[in-house]
Coordinates of N, CA and C in Angstrom, one line a residue:
X1 N 5.1 -24.4 16.1 CA 6.2 -24.1 17.0 C 5.9 -22.8 17.8
X2 N 6.2 -22.8 19.0 CA 6.0 -21.6 19.9 C 6.9 -20.5 19.3
X3 N 6.3 -19.2 19.3 CA 7.1 -18.1 18.8 C 8.5 -17.9 19.5
X4 N 8.5 -18.1 20.8 CA 9.8 -17.9 21.5 C 10.8 -18.9 21.1
X5 N 10.4 -20.1 20.8 CA 11.3 -21.1 20.3 C 11.8 -20.7 18.9
X6 N 11.0 -20.3 18.1 CA 11.4 -19.9 16.7 C 12.4 -18.7 16.8
X7 N 12.1 -17.8 17.7 CA 13.1 -16.7 17.9 C 14.4 -17.2 18.3
X8 N 14.4 -18.0 19.3 CA 15.7 -18.6 19.9 C 16.5 -19.3 18.8
X9 N 15.8 -20.1 17.9 CA 16.5 -20.8 16.8 C 17.1 -19.8 15.8
X10 N 16.3 -18.8 15.5 CA 16.8 -17.8 14.5 C 18.1 -17.1 15.1
X11 N 18.0 -16.7 16.4 CA 19.1 -16.0 17.0 C 20.3 -16.9 17.1
X12 N 20.1 -18.2 17.4 CA 21.2 -19.2 17.4 C 21.9 -19.2 16.1
X13 N 21.2 -19.1 15.0 CA 21.7 -19.1 13.6 C 22.2 -17.7 13.2
X14 N 22.2 -16.7 14.1 CA 22.6 -15.4 13.9 C 21.8 -14.7 12.8
X15 N 20.5 -14.9 12.7 CA 19.7 -14.3 11.7 C 18.9 -13.2 12.3
X16 N 18.7 -12.1 11.6 CA 17.8 -11.0 12.1 C 16.4 -11.6 12.1
X17 N 15.6 -11.1 13.0 CA 14.2 -11.6 13.3 C 13.2 -10.5 13.1
X18 N 12.1 -10.8 12.4 CA 11.0 -9.9 12.3 C 9.8 -10.6 13.0
X19 N 9.3 -10.1 14.1 CA 8.2 -10.6 14.8 C 7.0 -9.8 14.2
X20 N 6.0 -10.5 13.8 CA 4.7 -9.9 13.4 C 3.6 -10.3 14.3
X21 N 3.2 -9.4 15.1 CA 2.1 -9.6 16.1 C 0.8 -9.3 15.5
X22 N -0.1 -10.3 15.5 CA -1.5 -10.1 15.0 C -2.5 -10.8 16.0
X23 N -3.7 -10.6 15.7 CA -4.8 -11.3 16.4 C -5.8 -11.7 15.3
X24 N -6.6 -12.8 15.6 CA -7.5 -13.3 14.6 C -8.6 -12.3 14.2
X25 N -9.1 -11.5 15.0 CA -10.2 -10.6 14.7 C -9.7 -9.2 14.1
X26 N -8.5 -9.1 13.9 CA -7.9 -7.8 13.5 C -8.0 -7.6 11.9
X27 N -8.8 -6.6 11.5 CA -9.0 -6.3 10.1 C -7.7 -5.8 9.5
X28 N -7.0 -5.0 10.1 CA -5.7 -4.5 9.6 C -4.7 -5.6 9.4
X29 N -4.7 -6.6 10.3 CA -3.8 -7.7 10.2 C -4.1 -8.5 9.0
X30 N -5.4 -8.7 8.7 CA -5.8 -9.5 7.5 C -5.4 -8.7 6.3
X31 N -5.6 -7.4 6.3 CA -5.2 -6.6 5.2 C -3.7 -6.6 4.9
X32 N -2.9 -6.6 6.0 CA -1.5 -6.7 5.9 C -1.1 -8.0 5.2
X33 N -1.7 -9.1 5.7 CA -1.4 -10.5 5.1 C -1.8 -10.5 3.6
X34 N -3.0 -10.0 3.3 CA -3.5 -10.1 2.0 C -2.9 -9.2 1.0
X35 N -2.5 -8.0 1.4 CA -2.0 -7.0 0.5 C -0.5 -6.9 0.5
X36 N 0.1 -6.6 1.7 CA 1.5 -6.4 1.8 C 2.3 -7.6 1.8
X37 N 2.0 -8.6 2.6 CA 2.8 -9.8 2.6 C 2.6 -10.7 1.4
X38 N 1.6 -10.5 0.7 CA 1.4 -11.3 -0.6 C 2.1 -10.7 -1.8
X39 N 2.7 -9.5 -1.6 CA 3.4 -8.8 -2.7 C 4.7 -9.5 -2.9
X40 N 5.0 -9.9 -4.1 CA 6.3 -10.6 -4.4 C 7.6 -9.8 -4.0
X41 N 7.5 -8.5 -4.1 CA 8.7 -7.7 -3.7 C 8.9 -7.8 -2.2
X42 N 7.8 -7.8 -1.5 CA 7.9 -7.8 0.0 C 8.4 -9.2 0.4
X43 N 7.9 -10.3 -0.2 CA 8.3 -11.6 0.1 C 9.8 -11.8 -0.2
X44 N 10.3 -11.2 -1.3 CA 11.7 -11.3 -1.6 C 12.6 -10.5 -0.6
X45 N 12.1 -9.4 -0.2 CA 12.8 -8.5 0.8 C 12.9 -9.2 2.1
X46 N 11.9 -10.0 2.5 CA 11.8 -10.6 3.8 C 12.7 -11.9 3.9
X47 N 13.2 -12.4 2.8 CA 13.9 -13.6 2.8 C 15.1 -13.6 3.7
X48 N 15.7 -12.5 3.9 CA 16.9 -12.4 4.8 C 16.6 -12.5 6.3
X49 N 15.3 -12.3 6.6 CA 14.8 -12.3 8.0 C 14.2 -13.6 8.4
X50 N 14.2 -13.9 9.6 CA 13.4 -15.0 10.2 C 12.1 -14.4 10.5
X51 N 11.1 -14.6 9.8 CA 9.8 -14.0 10.0 C 9.0 -14.9 11.0
X52 N 8.7 -14.4 12.1 CA 7.9 -15.2 13.1 C 6.6 -14.5 13.3
X53 N 5.6 -15.2 13.0 CA 4.2 -14.7 13.2 C 3.8 -15.1 14.6
X54 N 3.2 -14.1 15.3 CA 2.9 -14.3 16.7 C 1.4 -14.0 16.8
X55 N 0.6 -15.0 17.2 CA -0.8 -14.8 17.5 C -0.9 -14.3 18.9
X56 N -1.2 -13.0 19.1 CA -1.2 -12.4 20.4 C -2.5 -12.7 21.2
X57 N -3.4 -13.5 20.6 CA -4.6 -13.9 21.4 C -4.3 -15.1 22.2
X58 N -3.1 -15.8 21.9 CA -2.8 -17.0 22.6 C -1.8 -16.6 23.8
X59 N -1.7 -17.5 24.8 CA -0.9 -17.2 26.0 C 0.5 -16.9 25.6
X60 N 1.1 -17.7 24.8 CA 2.6 -17.5 24.4 C 2.7 -16.2 23.7
X61 N 1.8 -15.9 22.8 CA 1.8 -14.6 22.1 C 1.6 -13.4 23.0
X62 N 0.7 -13.5 23.9 CA 0.5 -12.4 24.9 C 1.8 -12.2 25.7
X63 N 2.5 -13.2 26.1 CA 3.7 -13.1 26.9 C 4.8 -12.4 26.0
X64 N 4.9 -12.8 24.8 CA 5.9 -12.2 23.9 C 5.5 -10.7 23.6
X65 N 4.3 -10.4 23.4 CA 3.8 -9.1 23.2 C 4.1 -8.2 24.4
X66 N 3.9 -8.7 25.6 CA 4.2 -7.9 26.8 C 5.7 -7.6 26.9
X67 N 6.5 -8.7 26.6 CA 8.0 -8.6 26.6 C 8.5 -7.4 25.7
X68 N 7.8 -7.3 24.6 CA 8.3 -6.3 23.6 C 7.4 -5.0 23.6
X69 N 6.5 -4.9 24.5 CA 5.8 -3.6 24.7 C 4.7 -3.4 23.6
X70 N 4.2 -4.5 23.0 CA 3.3 -4.4 21.9 C 1.9 -4.2 22.5
X71 N 1.2 -3.1 22.0 CA -0.1 -2.8 22.5 C -1.2 -2.7 21.4
X72 N -0.8 -2.7 20.2 CA -1.8 -2.6 19.1 C -1.4 -3.6 18.0
X73 N -2.3 -3.9 17.1 CA -2.1 -4.9 16.1 C -2.6 -4.4 14.7
X74 N -1.8 -4.8 13.7 CA -0.6 -5.5 13.7 C 0.6 -4.7 14.2
X75 N 1.6 -5.3 14.7 CA 2.9 -4.7 15.1 C 4.0 -5.5 14.6
X76 N 5.0 -4.9 14.1 CA 6.3 -5.5 13.7 C 7.3 -5.1 14.7
X77 N 8.1 -6.1 15.1 CA 9.3 -5.9 16.0 C 10.5 -6.5 15.2
X78 N 11.5 -5.6 15.0 CA 12.7 -6.1 14.3 C 13.8 -6.3 15.3
X79 N 14.4 -7.5 15.3 CA 15.5 -7.8 16.2 C 16.8 -8.1 15.5
X80 N 17.9 -7.6 16.0 CA 19.2 -7.9 15.5 C 19.5 -9.3 15.7
X81 N 20.5 -9.9 15.0 CA 20.9 -11.3 15.3 C 21.4 -11.5 16.7
X82 N 21.6 -10.5 17.4 CA 22.0 -10.6 18.9 C 20.8 -10.7 19.8
X83 N 19.6 -10.4 19.2 CA 18.4 -10.3 20.0 C 18.0 -8.9 20.4
X84 N 18.9 -7.9 20.2 CA 18.6 -6.5 20.5 C 17.4 -6.0 19.7
X85 N 16.5 -5.4 20.3 CA 15.3 -4.8 19.6 C 15.8 -3.5 18.9
X86 N 15.6 -3.5 17.6 CA 16.1 -2.4 16.7 C 14.9 -1.4 16.4
X87 N 13.7 -2.0 16.2 CA 12.6 -1.1 15.8 C 11.3 -1.8 16.2
X88 N 10.3 -1.0 16.4 CA 8.9 -1.5 16.6 C 8.0 -0.5 15.8
X89 N 7.1 -1.1 15.1 CA 6.1 -0.3 14.3 C 4.8 -1.0 14.3
X90 N 3.8 -0.2 14.7 CA 2.4 -0.6 14.7 C 1.7 -0.1 13.5
X91 N 0.8 -1.0 13.0 CA -0.1 -0.6 11.9 C 0.2 -1.3 10.6
X92 N -0.7 -1.1 9.6 CA -0.5 -1.7 8.3 C 0.2 -0.7 7.4
X93 N 1.1 -1.2 6.6 CA 1.8 -0.4 5.6 C 1.6 -1.0 4.2
X94 N 1.4 -0.2 3.2 CA 1.4 -0.7 1.9 C 2.7 -1.2 1.5
X95 N 2.8 -2.1 0.5 CA 4.1 -2.7 0.2 C 5.3 -1.7 0.0
X96 N 5.0 -0.6 -0.7 CA 6.0 0.4 -1.0 C 6.6 1.0 0.3
X97 N 5.7 1.2 1.2 CA 6.1 1.9 2.5 C 6.9 0.9 3.3
X98 N 6.4 -0.4 3.4 CA 7.2 -1.4 4.2 C 8.6 -1.6 3.6
X99 N 8.7 -1.6 2.3 CA 10.0 -1.8 1.6 C 10.9 -0.6 2.0
X100 N 10.4 0.6 2.1 CA 11.3 1.7 2.5 C 11.6 1.7 3.9
X101 N 10.7 1.3 4.8 CA 10.9 1.3 6.2 C 11.8 0.2 6.7
X102 N 11.8 -1.0 6.0 CA 12.5 -2.1 6.5 C 13.8 -2.3 5.8
X103 N 15.0 -2.2 6.4 CA 16.2 -2.3 5.7 C 16.5 -3.8 5.4
X104 N 17.3 -3.9 4.3 CA 17.7 -5.3 4.0 C 18.6 -5.8 5.0
X105 N 18.4 -7.1 5.4 CA 19.3 -7.6 6.4 C 20.8 -7.7 6.0

């Protein structure tokens, strides 16, 4: 599914959205997936969000990255259920840091 379509569906359901922008050759992106997103505490914390993974090396991902001002990878963009951008954060965080940084929906 195209990332923009996934975002539209989540917003239609009034769910908060987390966009995760990555690229295939990004070492920090792989580390984020392997360490942070694999942590059971993080997975439980993210259940309230519509997590949309965006491959910024593809045309649709590049367009969405431009729309949100993403310039580095990995980058998280948090959207309210209205679509309003609430936060943007670039870089890899350890599970404990991400849990503190990201409010429960």
